[in-house]
Every structure is written in structure tokens, then in C-alpha cells.
PDB file of C-alpha atoms in Angstrom:
ATOM      1  CA  MET A   1    -172.292  91.077  11.544  1.00 60.00           C
ATOM      2  CA  THR A   2    -174.007  94.198  13.011  1.00 77.00           C
ATOM      3  CA  LYS A   3    -176.094  93.723  16.583  1.00 87.00           C
ATOM      4  CA  ILE A   4    -179.330  95.666  16.905  1.00 95.00           C
ATOM      5  CA  THR A   5    -178.130  98.617  19.525  1.00 95.00           C
ATOM      6  CA  SER A   6    -181.519 100.096  19.621  1.00 97.00           C
ATOM      7  CA  LEU A   7    -185.236  99.032  18.765  1.00 98.00           C
ATOM      8  CA  HIS A   8    -185.276 102.781  16.820  1.00 98.00           C
ATOM      9  CA  GLN A   9    -188.420 103.176  15.722  1.00 98.00           C
ATOM     10  CA  ILE A  10    -192.222 101.526  16.292  1.00 98.00           C
ATOM     11  CA  GLU A  11    -194.999 101.383  13.797  1.00 98.00           C
ATOM     12  CA  LEU A  12    -198.393 101.968  15.830  1.00 98.00           C
ATOM     13  CA  THR A  13    -199.858 101.421  13.259  1.00 98.00           C
ATOM     14  CA  SER A  14    -199.667 100.494   8.763  1.00 97.00           C
ATOM     15  CA  LEU A  15    -203.118 102.161   8.210  1.00 96.00           C
ATOM     16  CA  CYS A  16    -203.216 105.917   6.849  1.00 96.00           C
ATOM     17  CA  ASN A  17    -205.484 108.390   5.366  1.00 95.00           C
ATOM     18  CA  LEU A  18    -203.881 109.663   2.274  1.00 93.00           C
ATOM     19  CA  ARG A  19    -203.092 107.554  -0.572  1.00 92.00           C
ATOM     20  CA  CYS A  20    -199.980 109.252  -2.132  1.00 88.00           C
ATOM     21  CA  GLY A  21    -199.004 108.165  -4.934  1.00 86.00           C
ATOM     22  CA  TYR A  22    -195.278 108.551  -4.098  1.00 87.00           C
ATOM     23  CA  CYS A  23    -195.750 106.208  -1.072  1.00 90.00           C
ATOM     24  CA  PRO A  24    -196.199 102.941  -0.674  1.00 90.00           C
ATOM     25  CA  SER A  25    -199.037 102.947   1.932  1.00 91.00           C
ATOM     26  CA  PRO A  26    -201.568 102.745  -0.414  1.00 90.00           C
ATOM     27  CA  GLN A  27    -200.422  99.166  -1.428  1.00 92.00           C
ATOM     28  CA  ILE A  28    -200.670  97.640   2.399  1.00 93.00           C
ATOM     29  CA  MET A  29    -204.109  98.898   2.434  1.00 92.00           C
ATOM     30  CA  ALA A  30    -205.509  97.349  -0.708  1.00 92.00           C
ATOM     31  CA  GLY A  31    -203.865  94.264   1.267  1.00 92.00           C
ATOM     32  CA  LYS A  32    -201.254  93.389  -1.797  1.00 92.00           C
ATOM     33  CA  HIS A  33    -198.951  92.774   0.931  1.00 91.00           C
ATOM     34  CA  PRO A  34    -199.513  89.156   2.945  1.00 89.00           C
ATOM     35  CA  ASN A  35    -196.683  90.236   4.901  1.00 92.00           C
ATOM     36  CA  ARG A  36    -198.076  93.845   5.665  1.00 93.00           C
ATOM     37  CA  PRO A  37    -200.821  93.823   7.075  1.00 93.00           C
ATOM     38  CA  ALA A  38    -203.140  96.767   7.350  1.00 95.00           C
ATOM     39  CA  LEU A  39    -203.635  97.014  11.121  1.00 96.00           C
ATOM     40  CA  ASP A  40    -203.201  99.267  14.093  1.00 98.00           C
ATOM     41  CA  MET A  41    -200.406  98.278  16.729  1.00 98.00           C
ATOM     42  CA  THR A  42    -201.640  96.758  19.761  1.00 98.00           C
ATOM     43  CA  LEU A  43    -201.736  97.687  23.082  1.00 98.00           C
ATOM     44  CA  GLU A  44    -199.928  94.229  24.493  1.00 98.00           C
ATOM     45  CA  THR A  45    -197.623  94.477  21.686  1.00 98.00           C
ATOM     46  CA  PHE A  46    -196.117  97.795  22.324  1.00 98.00           C
ATOM     47  CA  LEU A  47    -195.669  97.864  25.538  1.00 98.00           C
ATOM     48  CA  ARG A  48    -193.854  94.289  24.341  1.00 98.00           C
ATOM     49  CA  ALA A  49    -191.691  96.631  22.284  1.00 98.00           C
ATOM     50  CA  LEU A  50    -191.286  98.933  25.298  1.00 98.00           C
ATOM     51  CA  GLU A  51    -189.239  96.282  26.721  1.00 98.00           C
ATOM     52  CA  TRP A  52    -187.165  96.181  23.823  1.00 98.00           C
ATOM     53  CA  VAL A  53    -186.074  99.970  23.896  1.00 98.00           C
ATOM     54  CA  LYS A  54    -186.042  99.902  27.719  1.00 98.00           C
ATOM     55  CA  HIS A  55    -183.019  97.416  27.658  1.00 98.00           C
ATOM     56  CA  PHE A  56    -180.932  99.892  25.424  1.00 98.00           C
ATOM     57  CA  VAL A  57    -181.490 102.555  27.060  1.00 98.00           C
ATOM     58  CA  LYS A  58    -180.456 100.894  29.716  1.00 97.00           C
ATOM     59  CA  GLN A  59    -177.328  99.754  27.732  1.00 96.00           C
ATOM     60  CA  GLY A  60    -177.152 102.979  26.793  1.00 96.00           C
ATOM     61  CA  THR A  61    -177.595 103.231  22.791  1.00 97.00           C
ATOM     62  CA  GLN A  62    -181.001 104.339  22.378  1.00 97.00           C
ATOM     63  CA  THR A  63    -181.300 107.887  22.415  1.00 96.00           C
ATOM     64  CA  GLU A  64    -184.118 108.283  20.429  1.00 98.00           C
ATOM     65  CA  LEU A  65    -187.742 106.468  19.904  1.00 98.00           C
ATOM     66  CA  ASN A  66    -189.467 107.338  16.322  1.00 98.00           C
ATOM     67  CA  ILE A  67    -193.109 105.980  17.184  1.00 98.00           C
ATOM     68  CA  ALA A  68    -194.139 106.523  13.347  1.00 97.00           C
ATOM     69  CA  GLY A  69    -194.039 104.055  10.372  1.00 96.00           C
ATOM     70  CA  ILE A  70    -195.410 103.655   6.502  1.00 94.00           C
ATOM     71  CA  GLY A  71    -199.275 104.158   8.594  1.00 95.00           C
ATOM     72  CA  GLU A  72    -200.192 107.531  10.008  1.00 97.00           C
ATOM     73  CA  SER A  73    -199.592 107.649  13.586  1.00 98.00           C
ATOM     74  CA  THR A  74    -202.404 110.237  14.778  1.00 98.00           C
ATOM     75  CA  LEU A  75    -204.482 107.576  13.230  1.00 98.00           C
ATOM     76  CA  HIS A  76    -203.807 105.385  16.211  1.00 98.00           C
ATOM     77  CA  PRO A  77    -207.295 105.373  18.983  1.00 98.00           C
ATOM     78  CA  LEU A  78    -204.290 104.859  21.946  1.00 98.00           C
ATOM     79  CA  LEU A  79    -202.236 107.621  20.621  1.00 98.00           C
ATOM     80  CA  LEU A  80    -202.289 109.398  23.576  1.00 98.00           C
ATOM     81  CA  THR A  81    -201.906 106.702  25.640  1.00 98.00           C
ATOM     82  CA  PHE A  82    -198.705 104.846  23.370  1.00 98.00           C
ATOM     83  CA  VAL A  83    -197.092 107.990  24.044  1.00 98.00           C
ATOM     84  CA  ARG A  84    -197.535 108.640  27.173  1.00 98.00           C
ATOM     85  CA  LEU A  85    -195.980 105.112  28.096  1.00 98.00           C
ATOM     86  CA  ALA A  86    -193.059 105.092  25.671  1.00 98.00           C
ATOM     87  CA  ARG A  87    -191.675 108.488  27.682  1.00 98.00           C
ATOM     88  CA  GLU A  88    -192.501 106.351  30.673  1.00 98.00           C
ATOM     89  CA  ALA A  89    -190.332 103.493  29.241  1.00 98.00           C
ATOM     90  CA  VAL A  90    -187.356 106.210  28.284  1.00 98.00           C
ATOM     91  CA  GLY A  91    -187.273 108.296  30.764  1.00 97.00           C
ATOM     92  CA  PRO A  92    -186.815 112.229  30.493  1.00 96.00           C
ATOM     93  CA  ASP A  93    -183.575 111.996  28.480  1.00 95.00           C
ATOM     94  CA  VAL A  94    -184.152 109.824  25.480  1.00 98.00           C
ATOM     95  CA  LYS A  95    -185.862 112.029  22.151  1.00 98.00           C
ATOM     96  CA  ILE A  96    -189.782 110.393  20.995  1.00 98.00           C
ATOM     97  CA  ILE A  97    -190.411 111.761  17.558  1.00 98.00           C
ATOM     98  CA  PHE A  98    -192.448 110.769  14.672  1.00 97.00           C
ATOM     99  CA  ALA A  99    -194.221 112.325  11.689  1.00 95.00           C
ATOM    100  CA  THR A 100    -197.582 113.436  10.451  1.00 96.00           C
ATOM    101  CA  ASN A 101    -199.419 114.305   7.492  1.00 94.00           C
ATOM    102  CA  GLY A 102    -201.385 117.097   9.885  1.00 95.00           C
ATOM    103  CA  LEU A 103    -204.693 115.962   8.996  1.00 95.00           C
ATOM    104  CA  LEU A 104    -205.697 115.096  12.557  1.00 97.00           C
ATOM    105  CA  MET A 105    -204.235 116.927  15.034  1.00 96.00           C
ATOM    106  CA  THR A 106    -206.131 119.252  16.475  1.00 97.00           C
ATOM    107  CA  GLU A 107    -204.784 121.863  19.176  1.00 97.00           C
ATOM    108  CA  GLU A 108    -206.558 119.683  21.831  1.00 98.00           C
ATOM    109  CA  LEU A 109    -204.533 116.835  20.355  1.00 98.00           C
ATOM    110  CA  ALA A 110    -201.453 118.898  20.987  1.00 98.00           C
ATOM    111  CA  ARG A 111    -202.490 119.986  23.953  1.00 98.00           C
ATOM    112  CA  ALA A 112    -203.016 116.576  25.466  1.00 98.00           C
ATOM    113  CA  LEU A 113    -199.779 115.224  24.059  1.00 98.00           C
ATOM    114  CA  LEU A 114    -197.379 118.376  25.433  1.00 98.00           C
ATOM    115  CA  PRO A 115    -196.720 116.820  28.595  1.00 98.00           C
ATOM    116  CA  TYR A 116    -194.503 113.970  26.851  1.00 98.00           C
ATOM    117  CA  ARG A 117    -192.760 116.674  24.831  1.00 97.00           C
ATOM    118  CA  PRO A 118    -192.878 113.703  21.505  1.00 98.00           C
ATOM    119  CA  GLU A 119    -190.954 115.659  18.523  1.00 97.00           C
ATOM    120  CA  ILE A 120    -193.024 116.396  15.763  1.00 97.00           C
ATOM    121  CA  HIS A 121    -192.034 116.499  12.436  1.00 95.00           C
ATOM    122  CA  VAL A 122    -195.248 117.588   9.512  1.00 95.00           C
ATOM    123  CA  SER A 123    -195.034 116.063   6.491  1.00 91.00           C
ATOM    124  CA  LEU A 124    -196.640 118.849   4.327  1.00 87.00           C
ATOM    125  CA  HIS A 125    -198.719 116.306   1.894  1.00 81.00           C
ATOM    126  CA  GLN A 126    -201.830 119.004   1.941  1.00 82.00           C
ATOM    127  CA  VAL A 127    -199.867 121.993   2.355  1.00 85.00           C
ATOM    128  CA  GLU A 128    -203.087 123.948   3.700  1.00 84.00           C
ATOM    129  CA  LYS A 129    -203.142 121.224   6.298  1.00 85.00           C
ATOM    130  CA  GLY A 130    -200.548 120.886   7.241  1.00 89.00           C
ATOM    131  CA  ILE A 131    -199.144 124.299   7.726  1.00 92.00           C
ATOM    132  CA  LYS A 132    -202.202 124.723   9.962  1.00 94.00           C
ATOM    133  CA  ALA A 133    -201.356 121.632  11.949  1.00 95.00           C
ATOM    134  CA  ASP A 134    -197.698 122.654  12.327  1.00 94.00           C
ATOM    135  CA  ARG A 135    -198.511 126.653  13.280  1.00 95.00           C
ATOM    136  CA  ILE A 136    -200.717 125.059  15.700  1.00 96.00           C
ATOM    137  CA  LEU A 137    -197.477 122.479  17.423  1.00 96.00           C
ATOM    138  CA  ARG A 138    -194.751 125.773  16.772  1.00 95.00           C
ATOM    139  CA  SER A 139    -197.504 127.797  19.075  1.00 96.00           C
ATOM    140  CA  LEU A 140    -197.545 125.612  21.881  1.00 96.00           C
ATOM    141  CA  GLY A 141    -193.318 125.379  21.633  1.00 96.00           C
ATOM    142  CA  PHE A 142    -193.460 121.757  20.121  1.00 95.00           C
ATOM    143  CA  ALA A 143    -189.897 120.660  18.335  1.00 93.00           C
ATOM    144  CA  GLY A 144    -189.901 119.538  15.098  1.00 92.00           C
ATOM    145  CA  GLY A 145    -190.314 120.731  11.533  1.00 87.00           C
ATOM    146  CA  ARG A 146    -191.444 120.915   7.649  1.00 87.00           C
ATOM    147  CA  THR A 147    -190.677 118.194   5.807  1.00 84.00           C
ATOM    148  CA  LEU A 148    -190.941 118.114   1.652  1.00 80.00           C
ATOM    149  CA  ASP A 149    -189.908 115.336   1.246  1.00 75.00           C
ATOM    150  CA  PRO A 150    -191.709 113.959  -2.386  1.00 69.00           C
ATOM    151  CA  ALA A 151    -189.922 117.841  -3.807  1.00 70.00           C
ATOM    152  CA  THR A 152    -187.074 117.407  -2.266  1.00 76.00           C
ATOM    153  CA  GLY A 153    -185.866 114.225  -0.395  1.00 76.00           C
ATOM    154  CA  GLN A 154    -187.688 112.202  -2.637  1.00 80.00           C
ATOM    155  CA  ASN A 155    -186.968 108.607  -2.779  1.00 86.00           C
ATOM    156  CA  ASP A 156    -188.097 105.213  -4.307  1.00 90.00           C
ATOM    157  CA  TRP A 157    -188.687 103.515  -1.325  1.00 91.00           C
ATOM    158  CA  ALA A 158    -185.706 100.962  -2.330  1.00 90.00           C
ATOM    159  CA  GLY A 159    -187.307 100.531  -5.971  1.00 90.00           C
ATOM    160  CA  GLN A 160    -191.521  99.821  -4.405  1.00 92.00           C
ATOM    161  CA  VAL A 161    -192.714 102.718  -6.184  1.00 90.00           C
ATOM    162  CA  GLY A 162    -192.026 104.362  -9.788  1.00 87.00           C
ATOM    163  CA  PRO A 163    -188.858 104.560 -10.407  1.00 87.00           C
ATOM    164  CA  GLU A 164    -189.743 108.829 -11.839  1.00 87.00           C
ATOM    165  CA  TRP A 165    -189.721 109.343  -7.379  1.00 86.00           C
ATOM    166  CA  LYS A 166    -185.915 107.898  -7.500  1.00 87.00           C
ATOM    167  CA  GLY A 167    -183.712 110.616  -5.613  1.00 84.00           C
ATOM    168  CA  ASN A 168    -180.193 111.632  -7.081  1.00 84.00           C
ATOM    169  CA  TYR A 169    -178.637 110.854  -3.734  1.00 83.00           C
ATOM    170  CA  ARG A 170    -176.739 108.620  -1.376  1.00 88.00           C
ATOM    171  CA  PHE A 171    -175.303 108.490   1.727  1.00 89.00           C
ATOM    172  CA  PRO A 172    -174.821 105.440   4.563  1.00 93.00           C
ATOM    173  CA  CYS A 173    -177.651 103.097   6.064  1.00 92.00           C
ATOM    174  CA  PRO A 174    -178.066 104.277   9.206  1.00 91.00           C
ATOM    175  CA  TRP A 175    -179.982 101.251  10.065  1.00 94.00           C
ATOM    176  CA  ALA A 176    -177.105  99.215   9.279  1.00 92.00           C
ATOM    177  CA  HIS A 177    -174.572 101.167  10.272  1.00 92.00           C
ATOM    178  CA  LYS A 178    -175.932 102.010  13.793  1.00 93.00           C
ATOM    179  CA  GLY A 179    -177.592  98.651  14.663  1.00 94.00           C
ATOM    180  CA  HIS A 180    -181.537 100.213  14.210  1.00 96.00           C
ATOM    181  CA  ALA A 181    -184.157  97.866  13.990  1.00 97.00           C
ATOM    182  CA  PHE A 182    -188.021  98.414  13.117  1.00 98.00           C
ATOM    183  CA  ALA A 183    -190.591  97.185  15.254  1.00 98.00           C
ATOM    184  CA  TYR A 184    -193.912  96.656  12.888  1.00 98.00           C
ATOM    185  CA  ALA A 185    -197.509  97.399  13.204  1.00 98.00           C
ATOM    186  CA  ASP A 186    -197.803  93.488  14.221  1.00 98.00           C
ATOM    187  CA  GLY A 187    -194.631  93.295  16.247  1.00 98.00           C
ATOM    188  CA  ALA A 188    -192.375  91.532  13.632  1.00 98.00           C
ATOM    189  CA  ILE A 189    -188.691  92.963  13.776  1.00 98.00           C
ATOM    190  CA  GLY A 190    -186.528  93.889  10.875  1.00 97.00           C
ATOM    191  CA  SER A 191    -183.560  95.907   9.627  1.00 95.00           C
ATOM    192  CA  CYS A 192    -185.604  98.916   7.760  1.00 93.00           C
ATOM    193  CA  CYS A 193    -188.371 101.274   7.895  1.00 93.00           C
ATOM    194  CA  LEU A 194    -188.736 101.115   4.295  1.00 94.00           C
ATOM    195  CA  ASP A 195    -189.941  97.466   3.800  1.00 96.00           C
ATOM    196  CA  ALA A 196    -193.562  97.862   2.455  1.00 94.00           C
ATOM    197  CA  ASN A 197    -194.216  94.011   1.536  1.00 93.00           C
ATOM    198  CA  GLY A 198    -192.891  92.737   4.570  1.00 94.00           C
ATOM    199  CA  SER A 199    -189.931  90.712   3.070  1.00 93.00           C
ATOM    200  CA  GLY A 200    -187.327  91.907   5.574  1.00 94.00           C
ATOM    201  CA  LYS A 201    -189.029  90.666   8.635  1.00 96.00           C
ATOM    202  CA  PHE A 202    -186.149  88.226  10.706  1.00 95.00           C
ATOM    203  CA  GLY A 203    -187.314  87.909  14.476  1.00 97.00           C
ATOM    204  CA  HIS A 204    -190.769  89.453  16.747  1.00 98.00           C
ATOM    205  CA  VAL A 205    -191.012  91.415  20.021  1.00 98.00           C
ATOM    206  CA  ASN A 206    -191.759  88.110  21.734  1.00 98.00           C
ATOM    207  CA  ASP A 207    -188.458  86.692  20.877  1.00 97.00           C
ATOM    208  CA  GLU A 208    -185.927  87.064  23.918  1.00 97.00           C
ATOM    209  CA  ILE A 209    -184.710  90.715  24.192  1.00 96.00           C
ATOM    210  CA  GLY A 210    -182.037  91.549  22.774  1.00 92.00           C
ATOM    211  CA  SER A 211    -181.085  87.798  21.202  1.00 92.00           C
ATOM    212  CA  LEU A 212    -181.680  89.086  17.309  1.00 94.00           C
ATOM    213  CA  PRO A 213    -178.658  89.969  14.915  1.00 93.00           C
ATOM    214  CA  TRP A 214    -179.104  92.323  12.811  1.00 93.00           C
ATOM    215  CA  LYS A 215    -179.767  91.302   9.045  1.00 93.00           C
ATOM    216  CA  PRO A 216    -180.127  93.120   5.983  1.00 93.00           C
ATOM    217  CA  ASN A 217    -183.438  93.221   3.917  1.00 92.00           C
ATOM    218  CA  GLU A 218    -181.245  91.751   0.662  1.00 91.00           C
ATOM    219  CA  SER A 219    -183.772  92.554  -2.276  1.00 89.00           C
ATOM    220  CA  LEU A 220    -184.644  96.393  -0.877  1.00 92.00           C
ATOM    221  CA  CYS A 221    -180.854  96.843  -0.090  1.00 92.00           C
ATOM    222  CA  ALA A 222    -179.257  95.808  -3.092  1.00 91.00           C
ATOM    223  CA  ARG A 223    -181.617  98.668  -4.885  1.00 92.00           C
ATOM    224  CA  CYS A 224    -181.443 101.385  -1.999  1.00 90.00           C
ATOM    225  CA  TYR A 225    -180.255 104.850  -2.210  1.00 90.00           C
ATOM    226  CA  GLN A 226    -178.848 104.035   1.752  1.00 91.00           C
ATOM    227  CA  ILE A 227    -175.051 102.567   1.573  1.00 91.00           C
ATOM    228  CA  LEU A 228    -174.784  99.560   3.153  1.00 91.00           C
ATOM    229  CA  PRO A 229    -171.818  98.429   5.127  1.00 90.00           C
ATOM    230  CA  ALA A 230    -169.481  96.808   2.131  1.00 89.00           C
ATOM    231  CA  SER A 231    -168.591  94.123   4.562  1.00 87.00           C
ATOM    232  CA  TYR A 232    -172.191  92.746   3.815  1.00 89.00           C
ATOM    233  CA  GLY A 233    -171.449  92.154   0.675  1.00 88.00           C
ATOM    234  CA  ILE A 234    -174.270  92.567  -1.330  1.00 91.00           C
ATOM    235  CA  LYS A 235    -174.103  95.001  -4.932  1.00 89.00           C
ATOM    236  CA  GLN A 236    -176.186  98.165  -4.605  1.00 89.00           C
ATOM    237  CA  GLY A 237    -176.928 100.022  -8.056  1.00 74.00           C
TER     238      GLY A 237
END
């Protein structure tokens, strides 16, 4: 079995300011998943998650930290604090990235984020606002880009949204092949950033650092477009 080699993604919040039909976020916001509460990550939990990250950075197995999840990271009231703490934790060479729908991106916010050099990707859910956010970020020299996932890289979130969003592409799952782990907004740890219902939680950031083996989320993996190593023995459709 794969070992966890990085806490690759920390979900700052499971809240969102959009209700897109191709995303499972509205299900979380509506309280349909008891194991997936709609909330902001606490400062205490974030600091503990960063201890995991620092552990893997020291091991040389974590070269990137994604501070986004199913929610919209710019909604978190401590976003600037969290980005600063993340940069202090990982040092100058580890990439910090997150995606945003851009609705809350202002020049003031962008200038405040700039010293910490996050790579910011703008998802064009609402094109006119997304383009405005993208222009602000580009004018200040941020790395990142625009994404048009609903149109060009659609997926059905491993069967968690309607089949009309199922893509026709397959590629090896980086989470399984590389041992990436995901920290949910409530501090739980799992193996998949697509997990909208919380079925894949197998630990918590308060567990002993480095003590958890990587485990597949069998119910989602069986339906996912990302390919697992054959050694896991999960039949994928």
C-alpha cells in the first residue's frame, strides 16, 4: 500500500458563494452529507495541518501545497493569515497554490497576498467577474491561469453529480500513485479531493504525524475517471 508522502491539499473552507450545478458543493451547503459539514477551518486545525506539511517538506516529499478544496478559499476570514502561515511553514521553495472563482478578488486583496507568492488559478464560473480577477492578478505578476473546467475538463466528481458531467478522459490518479493526502475543513484526513460526502475520511490532523497509511476511497474510486494502481484490486468502471 502507498504511504502518505504529502498533505498535498488543505481545505480552508467547505463554504462557497456559488451554487453551480456541476459541483457537489451545493449538497454540502444544504446539509445533505452529515460527514461533510459546511464550515471554515479553525486556526488551531490549520496550524496542526501545517505541522504535517512541515514534516513532509523536511522529508523532501512535499514540493507543493494546495490551500483549496470544494469550498471557495477567499471566503475564509483568515485567508491572509493562513497564506502567511503557510509560507512561513513551507519556506521559499515550496509552491503554494489555490483556485478561486474570483468573485471576491480585489486589487487590495491581491496586493496583500503578493508577498507570500501564492500561485492563483481563476475558474471562470462567472466569466465577467473571473476575467476581472484574472486581470488584477496578471497585472501584479501572479503566477497562475484561467480554468474552464465545466466546458473543457468536465467530470462527474466520481458519480457525485449528474452523469451529463462525466468526462471522456482517463489518467493515473496522482493521489494514489504519489501518496497525496487531503485535509478536510474539519481537520479530517482522507485520500481524495473529490470526496463531497466525507466517506473517505480515515484519520485526523490530530493523529500522530506521519502515522497514517494512504487508503483508497473505494466507493468513489470505483466510479472515478482517475486510474488507481492495479495493486489496490478495485474494479473501476
